[in-house]
């Protein structure tokens, strides 16, 4: 399983970005998917996740109401729509996949990350 994240860039505070993560393989629909981020000098942290069925989503308190995770199983893609961005959202964003688990440290497959920079 290979994951490729894209969509990062430089945006002003209050702006929006949509990240995408394309997953190789024919079993994407059976994977739970997550987004995580790591800011400079900080540990990697959970951002959002979605169950394989798409029926359940989870968010970190810091992004609730601003970020939305979704998936398109026909395109093997998971998205992270980020609105009302803040400078503290600046980080490298990673997508991850796992057939059973959700969470930092328990997901088997990881992409390389895409950089999001929010200017004030």
mmCIF file of C-alpha atoms in Angstrom:
data_model
loop_
_atom_site.group_PDB
_atom_site.id
_atom_site.type_symbol
_atom_site.label_atom_id
_atom_site.label_comp_id
_atom_site.label_asym_id
_atom_site.label_seq_id
_atom_site.Cartn_x
_atom_site.Cartn_y
_atom_site.Cartn_z
ATOM 1 C CA UNK A 1 0.000 0.000 0.000
ATOM 2 C CA UNK A 2 1.385 3.393 -0.986
ATOM 3 C CA UNK A 3 0.003 6.769 0.003
ATOM 4 C CA UNK A 4 0.666 10.054 -1.778
ATOM 5 C CA UNK A 5 -0.446 13.280 -0.145
ATOM 6 C CA UNK A 6 -0.759 16.554 -2.021
ATOM 7 C CA UNK A 7 -2.413 19.929 -1.866
ATOM 8 C CA UNK A 8 -0.232 21.722 0.619
ATOM 9 C CA UNK A 9 1.021 25.233 0.092
ATOM 10 C CA UNK A 10 1.193 28.743 1.443
ATOM 11 C CA UNK A 11 -2.035 30.426 2.463
ATOM 12 C CA UNK A 12 -2.956 33.474 4.504
ATOM 13 C CA UNK A 13 -4.683 33.146 7.841
ATOM 14 C CA UNK A 14 -8.400 32.716 7.337
ATOM 15 C CA UNK A 15 -7.910 30.990 4.012
ATOM 16 C CA UNK A 16 -8.621 27.439 2.900
ATOM 17 C CA UNK A 17 -6.802 24.470 1.452
ATOM 18 C CA UNK A 18 -7.862 20.984 0.469
ATOM 19 C CA UNK A 19 -5.423 18.152 0.946
ATOM 20 C CA UNK A 20 -5.724 14.911 -0.987
ATOM 21 C CA UNK A 21 -4.231 11.512 -0.335
ATOM 22 C CA UNK A 22 -4.325 8.895 -3.059
ATOM 23 C CA UNK A 23 -3.884 5.300 -1.954
ATOM 24 C CA UNK A 24 -2.631 2.583 -4.237
ATOM 25 C CA UNK A 25 -4.201 -0.828 -4.167
ATOM 26 C CA UNK A 26 -7.628 -2.273 -4.695
ATOM 27 C CA UNK A 27 -8.640 -2.466 -1.034
ATOM 28 C CA UNK A 28 -8.824 1.246 -0.242
ATOM 29 C CA UNK A 29 -12.477 0.938 0.709
ATOM 30 C CA UNK A 30 -11.542 -1.404 3.557
ATOM 31 C CA UNK A 31 -9.018 0.960 5.161
ATOM 32 C CA UNK A 32 -9.569 3.436 7.923
ATOM 33 C CA UNK A 33 -7.858 6.690 6.960
ATOM 34 C CA UNK A 34 -6.298 9.402 9.056
ATOM 35 C CA UNK A 35 -4.605 12.769 8.781
ATOM 36 C CA UNK A 36 -1.841 13.760 11.139
ATOM 37 C CA UNK A 37 0.494 16.737 11.301
ATOM 38 C CA UNK A 38 3.861 17.682 12.665
ATOM 39 C CA UNK A 39 4.803 21.278 13.278
ATOM 40 C CA UNK A 40 8.448 22.386 13.469
ATOM 41 C CA UNK A 41 9.944 21.346 16.777
ATOM 42 C CA UNK A 42 6.821 19.498 17.876
ATOM 43 C CA UNK A 43 5.658 15.911 17.962
ATOM 44 C CA UNK A 44 3.343 14.477 15.363
ATOM 45 C CA UNK A 45 -0.315 14.788 16.338
ATOM 46 C CA UNK A 46 -3.675 13.478 15.266
ATOM 47 C CA UNK A 47 -5.836 15.762 13.123
ATOM 48 C CA UNK A 48 -8.773 13.783 11.720
ATOM 49 C CA UNK A 49 -9.821 10.269 10.768
ATOM 50 C CA UNK A 50 -12.570 8.444 8.944
ATOM 51 C CA UNK A 51 -13.667 4.829 9.191
ATOM 52 C CA UNK A 52 -13.509 2.572 6.163
ATOM 53 C CA UNK A 53 -17.300 2.800 5.803
ATOM 54 C CA UNK A 54 -17.219 6.575 5.923
ATOM 55 C CA UNK A 55 -19.868 6.437 8.613
ATOM 56 C CA UNK A 56 -17.724 7.754 11.454
ATOM 57 C CA UNK A 57 -15.354 10.679 11.543
ATOM 58 C CA UNK A 58 -13.106 11.954 14.307
ATOM 59 C CA UNK A 59 -11.371 15.289 14.836
ATOM 60 C CA UNK A 60 -8.849 16.824 17.142
ATOM 61 C CA UNK A 61 -10.395 19.540 19.281
ATOM 62 C CA UNK A 62 -8.091 22.112 17.689
ATOM 63 C CA UNK A 63 -9.623 21.609 14.232
ATOM 64 C CA UNK A 64 -13.270 20.800 14.993
ATOM 65 C CA UNK A 65 -15.602 23.009 13.039
ATOM 66 C CA UNK A 66 -12.849 24.110 10.661
ATOM 67 C CA UNK A 67 -11.589 20.894 9.039
ATOM 68 C CA UNK A 68 -13.599 18.191 7.298
ATOM 69 C CA UNK A 69 -12.357 14.739 6.361
ATOM 70 C CA UNK A 70 -14.036 12.797 3.576
ATOM 71 C CA UNK A 71 -13.300 9.938 1.238
ATOM 72 C CA UNK A 72 -14.105 8.882 -2.293
ATOM 73 C CA UNK A 73 -13.666 5.143 -2.532
ATOM 74 C CA UNK A 74 -14.115 5.190 -6.296
ATOM 75 C CA UNK A 75 -11.021 7.404 -6.552
ATOM 76 C CA UNK A 76 -9.024 5.742 -3.764
ATOM 77 C CA UNK A 77 -8.720 9.188 -2.226
ATOM 78 C CA UNK A 78 -9.198 10.760 1.168
ATOM 79 C CA UNK A 79 -9.522 14.525 1.523
ATOM 80 C CA UNK A 80 -8.983 17.061 4.249
ATOM 81 C CA UNK A 81 -10.813 20.313 3.666
ATOM 82 C CA UNK A 82 -9.230 22.976 5.855
ATOM 83 C CA UNK A 83 -11.056 26.260 6.366
ATOM 84 C CA UNK A 84 -10.385 29.264 8.582
ATOM 85 C CA UNK A 85 -6.741 28.351 8.705
ATOM 86 C CA UNK A 86 -4.587 29.723 11.497
ATOM 87 C CA UNK A 87 -0.813 30.191 11.729
ATOM 88 C CA UNK A 88 -0.748 27.389 14.303
ATOM 89 C CA UNK A 89 -2.013 24.997 11.616
ATOM 90 C CA UNK A 90 1.378 25.302 9.917
ATOM 91 C CA UNK A 91 2.849 21.812 9.720
ATOM 92 C CA UNK A 92 3.691 18.901 7.495
ATOM 93 C CA UNK A 93 0.486 16.931 7.037
ATOM 94 C CA UNK A 94 0.592 13.162 6.681
ATOM 95 C CA UNK A 95 -2.064 10.690 5.670
ATOM 96 C CA UNK A 96 -2.173 7.175 7.062
ATOM 97 C CA UNK A 97 -4.142 3.995 6.466
ATOM 98 C CA UNK A 98 -4.945 0.891 8.455
ATOM 99 C CA UNK A 99 -7.486 -1.897 8.008
ATOM 100 C CA UNK A 100 -8.310 -2.098 11.719
ATOM 101 C CA UNK A 101 -7.042 0.802 13.783
ATOM 102 C CA UNK A 102 -7.196 4.574 13.964
ATOM 103 C CA UNK A 103 -4.696 6.715 15.790
ATOM 104 C CA UNK A 104 -1.134 7.867 16.060
ATOM 105 C CA UNK A 105 1.288 4.988 16.350
ATOM 106 C CA UNK A 106 -1.172 2.265 15.377
ATOM 107 C CA UNK A 107 -1.724 2.793 11.683
ATOM 108 C CA UNK A 108 0.366 0.638 9.382
ATOM 109 C CA UNK A 109 0.788 2.732 6.246
ATOM 110 C CA UNK A 110 1.987 6.327 5.924
ATOM 111 C CA UNK A 111 2.538 8.818 3.155
ATOM 112 C CA UNK A 112 5.445 11.249 2.924
ATOM 113 C CA UNK A 113 3.581 14.374 3.880
ATOM 114 C CA UNK A 114 2.696 17.705 2.358
ATOM 115 C CA UNK A 115 3.671 21.073 3.837
ATOM 116 C CA UNK A 116 1.019 23.584 4.833
ATOM 117 C CA UNK A 117 2.198 27.077 5.750
ATOM 118 C CA UNK A 118 -0.270 29.624 7.099
ATOM 119 C CA UNK A 119 0.958 33.201 7.214
ATOM 120 C CA UNK A 120 -0.407 35.755 9.642
#
